[in-house]
mmCIF file of C-alpha atoms and ligand atoms in Angstrom:
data_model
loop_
_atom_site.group_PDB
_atom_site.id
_atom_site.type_symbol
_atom_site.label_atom_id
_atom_site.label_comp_id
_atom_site.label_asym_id
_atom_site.label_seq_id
_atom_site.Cartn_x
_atom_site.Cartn_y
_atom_site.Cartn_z
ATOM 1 C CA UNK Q 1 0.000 0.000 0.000
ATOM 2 C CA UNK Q 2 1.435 3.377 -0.758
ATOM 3 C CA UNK Q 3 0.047 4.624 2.678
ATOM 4 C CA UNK Q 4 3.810 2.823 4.141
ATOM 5 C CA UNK Q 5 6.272 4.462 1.423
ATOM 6 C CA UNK Q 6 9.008 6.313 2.843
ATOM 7 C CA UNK Q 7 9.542 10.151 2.333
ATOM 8 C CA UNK Q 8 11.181 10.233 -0.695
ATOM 9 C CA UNK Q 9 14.432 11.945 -0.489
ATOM 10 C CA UNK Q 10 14.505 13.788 -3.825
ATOM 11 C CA UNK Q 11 11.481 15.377 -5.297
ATOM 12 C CA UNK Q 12 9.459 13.166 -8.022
ATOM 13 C CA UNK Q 13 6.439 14.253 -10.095
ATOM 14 C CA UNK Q 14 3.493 12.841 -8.713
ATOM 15 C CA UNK Q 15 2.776 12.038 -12.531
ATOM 16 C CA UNK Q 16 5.666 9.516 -12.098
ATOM 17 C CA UNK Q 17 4.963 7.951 -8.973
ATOM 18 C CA UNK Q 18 3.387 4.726 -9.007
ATOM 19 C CA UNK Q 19 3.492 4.193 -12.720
ATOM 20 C CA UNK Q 20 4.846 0.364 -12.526
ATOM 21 C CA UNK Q 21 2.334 -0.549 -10.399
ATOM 22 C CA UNK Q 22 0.631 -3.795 -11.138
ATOM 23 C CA UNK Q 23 -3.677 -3.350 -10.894
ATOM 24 C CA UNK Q 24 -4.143 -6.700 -10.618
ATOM 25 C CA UNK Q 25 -1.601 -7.680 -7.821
ATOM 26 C CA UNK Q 26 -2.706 -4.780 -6.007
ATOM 27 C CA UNK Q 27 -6.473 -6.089 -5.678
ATOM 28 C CA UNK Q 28 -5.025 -9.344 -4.534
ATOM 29 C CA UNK Q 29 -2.581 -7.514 -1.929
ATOM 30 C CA UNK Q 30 -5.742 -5.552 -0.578
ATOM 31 C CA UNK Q 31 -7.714 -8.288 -0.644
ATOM 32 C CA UNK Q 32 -5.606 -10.618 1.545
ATOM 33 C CA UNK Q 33 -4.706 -7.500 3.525
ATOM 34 C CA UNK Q 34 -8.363 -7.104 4.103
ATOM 35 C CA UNK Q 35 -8.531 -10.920 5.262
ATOM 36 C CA UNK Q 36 -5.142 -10.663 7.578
ATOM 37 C CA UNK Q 37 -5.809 -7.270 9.447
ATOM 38 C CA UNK Q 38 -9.579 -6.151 10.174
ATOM 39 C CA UNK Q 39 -11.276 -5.215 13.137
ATOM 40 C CA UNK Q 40 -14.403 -5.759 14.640
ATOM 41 C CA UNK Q 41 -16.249 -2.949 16.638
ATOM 42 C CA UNK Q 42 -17.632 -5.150 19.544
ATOM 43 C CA UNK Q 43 -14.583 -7.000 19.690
ATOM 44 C CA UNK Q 44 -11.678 -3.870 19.563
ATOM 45 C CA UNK Q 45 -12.928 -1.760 21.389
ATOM 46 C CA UNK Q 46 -13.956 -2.171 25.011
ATOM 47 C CA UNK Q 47 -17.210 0.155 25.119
ATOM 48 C CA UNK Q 48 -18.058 -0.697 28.805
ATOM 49 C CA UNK Q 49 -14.566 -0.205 30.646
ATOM 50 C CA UNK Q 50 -14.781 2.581 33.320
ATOM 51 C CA UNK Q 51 -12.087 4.706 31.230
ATOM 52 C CA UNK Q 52 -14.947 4.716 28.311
ATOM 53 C CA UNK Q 53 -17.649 5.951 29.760
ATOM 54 C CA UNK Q 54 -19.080 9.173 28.464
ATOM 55 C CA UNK Q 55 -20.334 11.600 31.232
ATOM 56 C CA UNK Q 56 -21.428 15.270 31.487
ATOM 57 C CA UNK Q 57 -18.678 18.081 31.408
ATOM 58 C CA UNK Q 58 -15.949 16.383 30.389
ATOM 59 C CA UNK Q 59 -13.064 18.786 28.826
ATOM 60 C CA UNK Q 60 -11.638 16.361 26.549
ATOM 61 C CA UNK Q 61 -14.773 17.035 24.276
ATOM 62 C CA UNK Q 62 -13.872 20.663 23.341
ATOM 63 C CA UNK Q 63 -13.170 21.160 19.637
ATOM 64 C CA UNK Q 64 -9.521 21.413 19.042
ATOM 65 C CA UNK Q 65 -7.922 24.372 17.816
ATOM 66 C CA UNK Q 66 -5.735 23.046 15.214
ATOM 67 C CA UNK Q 67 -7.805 20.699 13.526
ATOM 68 C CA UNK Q 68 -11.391 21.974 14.076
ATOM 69 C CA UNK Q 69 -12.658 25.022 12.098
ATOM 70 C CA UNK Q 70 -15.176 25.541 14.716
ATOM 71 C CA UNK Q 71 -12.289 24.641 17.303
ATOM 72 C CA UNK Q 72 -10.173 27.446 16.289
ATOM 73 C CA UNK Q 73 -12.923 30.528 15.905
ATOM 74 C CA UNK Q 74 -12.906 33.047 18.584
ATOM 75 C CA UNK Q 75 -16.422 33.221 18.941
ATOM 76 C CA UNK Q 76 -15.852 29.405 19.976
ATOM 77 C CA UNK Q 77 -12.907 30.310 21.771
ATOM 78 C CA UNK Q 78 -14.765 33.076 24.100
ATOM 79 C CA UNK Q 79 -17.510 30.375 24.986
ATOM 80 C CA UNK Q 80 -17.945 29.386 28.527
ATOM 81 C CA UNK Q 81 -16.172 26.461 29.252
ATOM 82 C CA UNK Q 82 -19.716 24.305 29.425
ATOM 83 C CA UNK Q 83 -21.456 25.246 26.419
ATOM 84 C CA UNK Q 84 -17.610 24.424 24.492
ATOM 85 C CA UNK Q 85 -18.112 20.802 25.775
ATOM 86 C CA UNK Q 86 -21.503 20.774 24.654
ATOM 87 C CA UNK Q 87 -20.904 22.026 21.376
ATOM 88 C CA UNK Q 88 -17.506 19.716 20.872
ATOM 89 C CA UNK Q 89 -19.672 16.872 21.781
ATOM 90 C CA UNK Q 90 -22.659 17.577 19.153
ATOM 91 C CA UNK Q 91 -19.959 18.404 16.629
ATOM 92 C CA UNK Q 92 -18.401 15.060 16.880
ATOM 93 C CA UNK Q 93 -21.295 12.827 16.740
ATOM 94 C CA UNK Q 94 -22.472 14.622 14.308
ATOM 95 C CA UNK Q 95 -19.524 14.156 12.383
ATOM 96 C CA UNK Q 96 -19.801 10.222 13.227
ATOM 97 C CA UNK Q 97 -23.292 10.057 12.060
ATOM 98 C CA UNK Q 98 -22.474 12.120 9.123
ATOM 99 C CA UNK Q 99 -19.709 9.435 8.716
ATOM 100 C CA UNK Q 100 -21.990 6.825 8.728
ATOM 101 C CA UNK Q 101 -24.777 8.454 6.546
ATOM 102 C CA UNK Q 102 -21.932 8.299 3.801
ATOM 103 C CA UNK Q 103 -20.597 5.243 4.378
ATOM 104 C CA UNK Q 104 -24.249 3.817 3.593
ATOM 105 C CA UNK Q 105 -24.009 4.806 0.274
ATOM 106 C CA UNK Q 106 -20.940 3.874 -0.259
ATOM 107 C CA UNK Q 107 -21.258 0.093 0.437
ATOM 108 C CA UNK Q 108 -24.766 0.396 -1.324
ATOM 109 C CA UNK Q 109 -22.805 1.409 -4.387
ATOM 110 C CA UNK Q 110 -20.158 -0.918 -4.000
ATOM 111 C CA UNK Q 111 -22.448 -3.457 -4.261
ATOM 112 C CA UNK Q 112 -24.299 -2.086 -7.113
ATOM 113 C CA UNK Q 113 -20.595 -1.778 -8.244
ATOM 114 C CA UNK Q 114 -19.725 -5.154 -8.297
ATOM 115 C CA UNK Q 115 -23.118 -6.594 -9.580
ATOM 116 C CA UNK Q 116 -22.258 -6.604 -12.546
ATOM 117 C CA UNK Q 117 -18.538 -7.092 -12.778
ATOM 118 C CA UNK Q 118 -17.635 -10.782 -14.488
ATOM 119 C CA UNK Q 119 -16.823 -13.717 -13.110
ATOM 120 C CA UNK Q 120 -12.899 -13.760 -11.847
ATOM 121 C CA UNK Q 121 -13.086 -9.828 -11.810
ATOM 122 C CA UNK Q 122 -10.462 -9.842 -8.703
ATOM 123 C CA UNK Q 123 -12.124 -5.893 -7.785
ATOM 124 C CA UNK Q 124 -15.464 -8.022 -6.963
ATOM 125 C CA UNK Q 125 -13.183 -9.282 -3.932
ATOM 126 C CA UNK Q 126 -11.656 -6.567 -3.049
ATOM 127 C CA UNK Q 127 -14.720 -4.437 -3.206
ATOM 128 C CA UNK Q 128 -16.798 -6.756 -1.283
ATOM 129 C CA UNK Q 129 -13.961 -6.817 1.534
ATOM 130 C CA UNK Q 130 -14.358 -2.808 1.475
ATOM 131 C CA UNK Q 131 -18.010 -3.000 1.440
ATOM 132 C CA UNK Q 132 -17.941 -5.630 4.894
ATOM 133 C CA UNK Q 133 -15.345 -3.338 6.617
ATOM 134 C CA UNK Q 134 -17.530 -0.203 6.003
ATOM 135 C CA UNK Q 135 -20.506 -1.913 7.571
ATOM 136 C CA UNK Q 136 -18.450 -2.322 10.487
ATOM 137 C CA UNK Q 137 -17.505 1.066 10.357
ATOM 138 C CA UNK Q 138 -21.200 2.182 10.373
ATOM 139 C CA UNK Q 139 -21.926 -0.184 13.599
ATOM 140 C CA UNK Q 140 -18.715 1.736 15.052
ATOM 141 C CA UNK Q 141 -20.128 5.489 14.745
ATOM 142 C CA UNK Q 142 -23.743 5.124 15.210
ATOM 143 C CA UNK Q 143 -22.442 2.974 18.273
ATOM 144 C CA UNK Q 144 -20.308 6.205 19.721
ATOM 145 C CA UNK Q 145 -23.041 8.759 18.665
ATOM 146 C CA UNK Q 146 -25.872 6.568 20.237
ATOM 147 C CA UNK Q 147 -23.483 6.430 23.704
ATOM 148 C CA UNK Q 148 -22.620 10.669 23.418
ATOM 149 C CA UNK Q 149 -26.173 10.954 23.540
ATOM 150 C CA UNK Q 150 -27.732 13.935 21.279
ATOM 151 C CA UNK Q 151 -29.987 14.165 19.170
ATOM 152 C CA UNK Q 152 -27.621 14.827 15.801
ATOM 153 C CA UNK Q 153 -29.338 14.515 12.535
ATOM 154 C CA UNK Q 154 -25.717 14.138 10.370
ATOM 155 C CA UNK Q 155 -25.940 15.647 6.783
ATOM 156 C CA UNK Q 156 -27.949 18.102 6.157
ATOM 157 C CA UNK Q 157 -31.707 17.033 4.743
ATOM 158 C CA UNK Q 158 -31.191 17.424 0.990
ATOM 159 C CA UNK Q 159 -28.020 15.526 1.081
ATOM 160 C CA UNK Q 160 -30.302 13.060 3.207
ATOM 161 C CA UNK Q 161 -33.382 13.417 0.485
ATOM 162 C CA UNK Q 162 -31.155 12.437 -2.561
ATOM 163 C CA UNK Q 163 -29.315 9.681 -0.595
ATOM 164 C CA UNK Q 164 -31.321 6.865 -2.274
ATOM 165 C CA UNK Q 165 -30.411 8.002 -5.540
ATOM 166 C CA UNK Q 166 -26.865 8.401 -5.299
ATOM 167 C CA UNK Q 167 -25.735 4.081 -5.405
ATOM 168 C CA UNK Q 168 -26.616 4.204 -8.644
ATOM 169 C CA UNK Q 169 -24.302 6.040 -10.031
ATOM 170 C CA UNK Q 170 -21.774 3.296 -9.369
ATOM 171 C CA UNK Q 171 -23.690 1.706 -12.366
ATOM 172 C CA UNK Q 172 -24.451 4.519 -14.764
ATOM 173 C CA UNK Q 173 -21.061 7.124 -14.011
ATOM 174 C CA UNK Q 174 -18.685 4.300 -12.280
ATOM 175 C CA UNK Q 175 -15.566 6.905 -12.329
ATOM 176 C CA UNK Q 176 -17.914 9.820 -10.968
ATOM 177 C CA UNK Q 177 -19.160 7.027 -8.140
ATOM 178 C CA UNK Q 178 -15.211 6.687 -6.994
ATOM 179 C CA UNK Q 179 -14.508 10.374 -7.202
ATOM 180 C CA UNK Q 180 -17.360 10.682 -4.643
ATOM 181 C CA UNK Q 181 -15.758 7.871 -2.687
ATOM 182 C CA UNK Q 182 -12.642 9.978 -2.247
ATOM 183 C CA UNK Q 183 -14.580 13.009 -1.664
ATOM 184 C CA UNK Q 184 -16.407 11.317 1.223
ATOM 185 C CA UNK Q 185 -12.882 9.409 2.924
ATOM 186 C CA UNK Q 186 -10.258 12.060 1.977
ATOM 187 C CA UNK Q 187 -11.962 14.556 4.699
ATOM 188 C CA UNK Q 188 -12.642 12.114 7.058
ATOM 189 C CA UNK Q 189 -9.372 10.709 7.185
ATOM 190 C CA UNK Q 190 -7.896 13.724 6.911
ATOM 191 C CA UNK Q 191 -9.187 15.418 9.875
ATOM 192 C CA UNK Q 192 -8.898 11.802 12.018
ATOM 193 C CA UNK Q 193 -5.427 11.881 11.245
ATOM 194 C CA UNK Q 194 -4.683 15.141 12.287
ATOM 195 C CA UNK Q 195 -6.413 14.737 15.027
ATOM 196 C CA UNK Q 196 -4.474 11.542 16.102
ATOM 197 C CA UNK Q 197 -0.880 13.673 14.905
ATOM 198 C CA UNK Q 198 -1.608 16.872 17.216
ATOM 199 C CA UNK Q 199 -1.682 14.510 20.113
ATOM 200 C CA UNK Q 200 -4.601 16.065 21.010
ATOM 201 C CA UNK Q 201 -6.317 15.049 24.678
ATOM 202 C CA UNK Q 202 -9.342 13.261 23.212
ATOM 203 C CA UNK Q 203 -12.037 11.076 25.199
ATOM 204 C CA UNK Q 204 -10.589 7.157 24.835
ATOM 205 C CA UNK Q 205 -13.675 6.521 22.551
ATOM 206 C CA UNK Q 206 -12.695 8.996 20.233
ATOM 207 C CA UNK Q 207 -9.550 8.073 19.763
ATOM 208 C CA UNK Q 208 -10.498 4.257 20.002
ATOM 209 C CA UNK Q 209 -12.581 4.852 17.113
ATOM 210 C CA UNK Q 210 -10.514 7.170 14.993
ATOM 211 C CA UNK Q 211 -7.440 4.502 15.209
ATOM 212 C CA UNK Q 212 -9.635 1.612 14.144
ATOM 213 C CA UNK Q 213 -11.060 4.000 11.481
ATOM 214 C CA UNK Q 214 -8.116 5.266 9.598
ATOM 215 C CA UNK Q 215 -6.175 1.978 10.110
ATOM 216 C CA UNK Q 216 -8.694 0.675 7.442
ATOM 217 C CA UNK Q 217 -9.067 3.837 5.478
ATOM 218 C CA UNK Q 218 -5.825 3.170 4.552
ATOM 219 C CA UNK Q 219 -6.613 -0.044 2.509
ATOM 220 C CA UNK Q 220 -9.426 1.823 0.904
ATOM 221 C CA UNK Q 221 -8.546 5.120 0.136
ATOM 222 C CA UNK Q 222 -5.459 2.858 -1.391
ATOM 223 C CA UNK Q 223 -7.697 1.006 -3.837
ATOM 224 C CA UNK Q 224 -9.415 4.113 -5.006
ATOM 225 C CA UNK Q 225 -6.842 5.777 -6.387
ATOM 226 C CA UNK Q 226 -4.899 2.679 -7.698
ATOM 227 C CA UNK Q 227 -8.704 2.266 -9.369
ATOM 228 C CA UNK Q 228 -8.704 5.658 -11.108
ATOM 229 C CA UNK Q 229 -5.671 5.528 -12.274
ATOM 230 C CA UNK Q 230 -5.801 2.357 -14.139
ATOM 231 C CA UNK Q 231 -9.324 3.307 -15.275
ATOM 232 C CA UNK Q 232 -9.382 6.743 -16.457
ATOM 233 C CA UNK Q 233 -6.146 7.022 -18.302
ATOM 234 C CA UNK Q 234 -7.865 4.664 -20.575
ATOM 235 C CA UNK Q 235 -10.426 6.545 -21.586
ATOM 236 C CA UNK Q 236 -10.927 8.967 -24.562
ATOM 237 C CA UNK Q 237 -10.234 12.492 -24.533
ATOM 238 C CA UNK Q 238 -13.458 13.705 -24.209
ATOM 239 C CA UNK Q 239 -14.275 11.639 -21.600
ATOM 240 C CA UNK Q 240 -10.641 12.368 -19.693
ATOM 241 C CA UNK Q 241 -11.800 16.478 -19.861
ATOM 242 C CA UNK Q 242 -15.525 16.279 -18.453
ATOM 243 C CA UNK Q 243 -13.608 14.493 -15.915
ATOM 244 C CA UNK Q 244 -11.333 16.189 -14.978
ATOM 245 C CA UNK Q 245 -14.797 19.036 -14.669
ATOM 246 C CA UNK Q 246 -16.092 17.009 -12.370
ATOM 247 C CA UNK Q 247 -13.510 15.643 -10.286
ATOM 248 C CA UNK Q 248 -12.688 19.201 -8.309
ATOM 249 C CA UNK Q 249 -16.759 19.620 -8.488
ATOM 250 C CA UNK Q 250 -17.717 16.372 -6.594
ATOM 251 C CA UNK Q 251 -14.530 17.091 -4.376
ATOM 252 C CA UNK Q 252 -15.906 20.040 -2.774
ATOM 253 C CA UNK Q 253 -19.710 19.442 -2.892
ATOM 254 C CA UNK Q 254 -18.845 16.149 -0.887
ATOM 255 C CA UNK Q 255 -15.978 17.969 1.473
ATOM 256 C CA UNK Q 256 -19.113 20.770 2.287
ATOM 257 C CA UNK Q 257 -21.129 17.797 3.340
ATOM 258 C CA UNK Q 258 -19.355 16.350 5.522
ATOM 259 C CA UNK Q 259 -17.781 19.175 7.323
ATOM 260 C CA UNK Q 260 -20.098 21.997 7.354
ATOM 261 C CA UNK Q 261 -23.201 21.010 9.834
ATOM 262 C CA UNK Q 262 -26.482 20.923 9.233
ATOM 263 C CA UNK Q 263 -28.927 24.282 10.674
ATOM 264 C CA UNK Q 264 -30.013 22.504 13.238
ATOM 265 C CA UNK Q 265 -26.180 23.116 14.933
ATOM 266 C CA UNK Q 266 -26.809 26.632 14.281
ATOM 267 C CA UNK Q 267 -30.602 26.820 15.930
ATOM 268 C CA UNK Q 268 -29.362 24.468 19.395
ATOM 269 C CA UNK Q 269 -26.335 26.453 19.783
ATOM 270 C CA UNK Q 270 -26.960 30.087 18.884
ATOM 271 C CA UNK Q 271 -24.525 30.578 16.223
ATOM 272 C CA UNK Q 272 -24.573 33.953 14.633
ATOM 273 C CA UNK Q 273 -24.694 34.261 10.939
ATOM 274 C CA UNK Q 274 -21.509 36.103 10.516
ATOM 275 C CA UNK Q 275 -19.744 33.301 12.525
ATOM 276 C CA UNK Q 276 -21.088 30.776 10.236
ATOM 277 C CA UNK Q 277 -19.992 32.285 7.515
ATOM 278 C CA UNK Q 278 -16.433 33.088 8.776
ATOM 279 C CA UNK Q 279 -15.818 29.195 9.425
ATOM 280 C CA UNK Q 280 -17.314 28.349 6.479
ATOM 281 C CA UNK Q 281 -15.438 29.223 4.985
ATOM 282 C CA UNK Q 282 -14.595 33.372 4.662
ATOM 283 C CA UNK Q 283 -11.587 33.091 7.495
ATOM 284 C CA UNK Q 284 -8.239 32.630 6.225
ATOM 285 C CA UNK Q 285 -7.769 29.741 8.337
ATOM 286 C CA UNK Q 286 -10.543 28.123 6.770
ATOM 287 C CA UNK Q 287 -9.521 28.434 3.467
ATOM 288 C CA UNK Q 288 -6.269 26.779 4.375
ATOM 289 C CA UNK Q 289 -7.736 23.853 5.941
ATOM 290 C CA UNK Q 290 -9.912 23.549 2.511
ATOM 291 C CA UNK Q 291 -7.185 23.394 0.528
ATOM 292 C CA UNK Q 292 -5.287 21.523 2.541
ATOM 293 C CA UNK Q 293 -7.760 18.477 2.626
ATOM 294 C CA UNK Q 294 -7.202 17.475 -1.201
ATOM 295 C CA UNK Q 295 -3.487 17.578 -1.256
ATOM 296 C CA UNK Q 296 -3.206 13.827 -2.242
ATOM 297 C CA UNK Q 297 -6.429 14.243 -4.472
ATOM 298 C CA UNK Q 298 -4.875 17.065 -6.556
ATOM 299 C CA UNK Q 299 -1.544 14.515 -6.581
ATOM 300 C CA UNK Q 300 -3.877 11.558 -7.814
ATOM 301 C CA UNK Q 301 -5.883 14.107 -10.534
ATOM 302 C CA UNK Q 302 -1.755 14.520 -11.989
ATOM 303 C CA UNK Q 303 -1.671 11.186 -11.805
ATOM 304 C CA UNK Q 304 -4.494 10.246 -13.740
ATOM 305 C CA UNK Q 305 -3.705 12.949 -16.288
ATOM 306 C CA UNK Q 306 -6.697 15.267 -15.120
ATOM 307 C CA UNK Q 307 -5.015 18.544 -14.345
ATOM 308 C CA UNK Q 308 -5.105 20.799 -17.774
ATOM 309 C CA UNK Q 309 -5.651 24.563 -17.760
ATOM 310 C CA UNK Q 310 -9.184 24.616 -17.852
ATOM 311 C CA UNK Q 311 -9.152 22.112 -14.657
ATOM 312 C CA UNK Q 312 -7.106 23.821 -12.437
ATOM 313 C CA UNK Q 313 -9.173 27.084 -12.724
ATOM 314 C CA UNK Q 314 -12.209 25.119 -11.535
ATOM 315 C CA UNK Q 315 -9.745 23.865 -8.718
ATOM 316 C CA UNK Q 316 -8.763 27.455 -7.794
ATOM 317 C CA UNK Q 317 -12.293 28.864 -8.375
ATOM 318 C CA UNK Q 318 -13.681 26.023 -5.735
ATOM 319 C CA UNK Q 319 -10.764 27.171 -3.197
ATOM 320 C CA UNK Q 320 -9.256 23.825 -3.120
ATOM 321 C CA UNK Q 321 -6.669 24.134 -5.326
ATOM 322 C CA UNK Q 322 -2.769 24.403 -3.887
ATOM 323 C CA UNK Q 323 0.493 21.923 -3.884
ATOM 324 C CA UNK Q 324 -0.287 18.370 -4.506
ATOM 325 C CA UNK Q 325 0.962 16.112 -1.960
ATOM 326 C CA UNK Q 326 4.046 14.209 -2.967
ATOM 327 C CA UNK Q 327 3.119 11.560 -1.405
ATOM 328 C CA UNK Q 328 -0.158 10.150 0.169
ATOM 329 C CA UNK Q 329 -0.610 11.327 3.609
ATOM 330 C CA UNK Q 330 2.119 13.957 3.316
ATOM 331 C CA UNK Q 331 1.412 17.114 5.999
ATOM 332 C CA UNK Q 332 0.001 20.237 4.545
ATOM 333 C CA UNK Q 333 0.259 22.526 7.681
ATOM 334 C CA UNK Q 334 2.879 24.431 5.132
ATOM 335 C CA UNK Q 335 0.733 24.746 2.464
ATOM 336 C CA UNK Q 336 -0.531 28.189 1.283
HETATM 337 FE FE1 FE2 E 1 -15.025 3.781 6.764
HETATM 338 FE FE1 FE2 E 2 -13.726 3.560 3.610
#
């Protein structure tokens, strides 16, 4: 998995990384990978110890400055010390059940996905692996939101109206369905992983289930890109250029709908307008942290030969365009 290469030590285009790379043995390498290291929410983690339990007022909720947008406002900051905890802990299962929500349609597409795929198709494996591991990952989050406790709806309600629909495009826009998969698990594991590298003092069930989480993120977020880029390189150039439209398109819809929460955070807590706004995203801060989320996305779109002129201006104009990671997982705190 390219998630364990070393720092290189001299600078290579990300167009050149990963060329040699063998499609086929990778599905088999994820597949047994999937087989030889999974987890099971009721078994790895130990919801009832003492150190687990979730109780009122406890300062290890608060949203933290460095990897939060709300975290790091100071309208957040000048909050009494209470209603911080309150809001940290609605923000994270919110987060979690937004998680979930998208994680849904993801293993409903993945079957849809592999339907129809022929008999010895080694990605109907691998897929169906993914697809198992996700629904463990659902169990996992609505099993930490249902233990916080609040009443958190997740996306907002027309992402949750056209949820049905979106499966299908697995079938009918395959390439568009895996963009979306990467628009959905690049946040996540990009804020989980931060999380986990600031060191920050989260509550043990938190960090239980953001350890589990990206440990198998790695594996999937892994076979996404190695499936784009044997897939769309192959395709005509038409095709390639409406891609590489959409790919920055679904990037940021997708990053918006997972991060930014719903109205009902703004009615329970109070949140003025302007403070809305600022986090989402007007601050410079804000900005930075959107940019910073699709550093190994814009390295895959070189990759797959989907960064042309007319491309990178619909990166820029959706304020997520910047350096490309060099490789995946690289730290963006740098980035401008
Ligand atoms: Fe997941
Ligand atoms: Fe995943």
């Amino acid at each position: 998995m390219t998630s364990t290469q070393p720092r290189p030590t001299t600078y290579t285009p990300p167009a050149k990384q990963e060329e040699q790379v063998d499609y086929s043995q990778v599905l088999e390498d994820l597949s047994s990978a999937s087989v030889r290291r999974n987890f099971d929410p009721y078994i790895d983690i130990q919801w009832d110890a003492p150190e687990m339990e979730i109780t009122e007022n406890d300062p290890r909720w608060i949203l933290d400055y460095e990897v939060d947008p709300i975290g790091r406002h100071p309208w957040y900051q000048s909050l009494p010390r209470e209603k911080q905890i309150k809001i940290g802990m609605w923000r994270q299962a919110n987060v979690a059940k937004v998680g979930l929500q998208f994680e849904s349609i993801l293993i409903r597409g993945l079957m849809q996905y592999s339907f129809k795929l022929p008999n010895g198709d080694k990605a109907f494996r691998y897929t169906t692996h993914e697809a198992k591991e996700e629904c463990n990952h659902t169990l996992m989050f609505q099993e930490m939101v249902n233990r916080i406790g609040m009443k958190t709806p997740g996306a907002k309600i027309g992402y949750r109206v056209i949820s049905p629909l979106v499966p299908l495009a697995a079938t009918t826009l395959p390439t568009v369905f895996f963009f979306g998969v990467l628009g959905g698990e690049e946040p996540i594991d990009h804020i989980q992983k931060d999380f986990l590298r600031t060191g920050a003092d989260l509550h043990p069930t938190m960090s239980a289930v953001m350890e589990l989480h990206v440990a198998e993120e790695a594996r999937h977020i892994s076979f996404a890109h190695n499936h784009l880029r044997e897939t769309v390189p192959a395709k005509g150039p038409l095709q390639r250029f409406a891609l590489s439209i959409a790919m920055p398109i679904v990037m940021r819809v997708l990053c918006g709908a997972i991060v930014v929460p719903p109205r009902d955070f703004e009615k329970e807590f109070d949140v003025p307008k302007s403070v809305m706004k600022d986090i989402f995203w007007r601050s410079d801060e804000s900005k930075k942290f959107l940019r910073n989320v699709f550093g190994d996305v814009r390295m895959l779109a070189e990759q797959c030969g989907l960064m042309n002129p007319v491309s990178r201006r619909v990166w820029r104009a959706l304020g997520i365009d910047g350096r490309s990671s060099r490789y995946r997982s690289e730290p963006l705190y740098t980035a401008s």
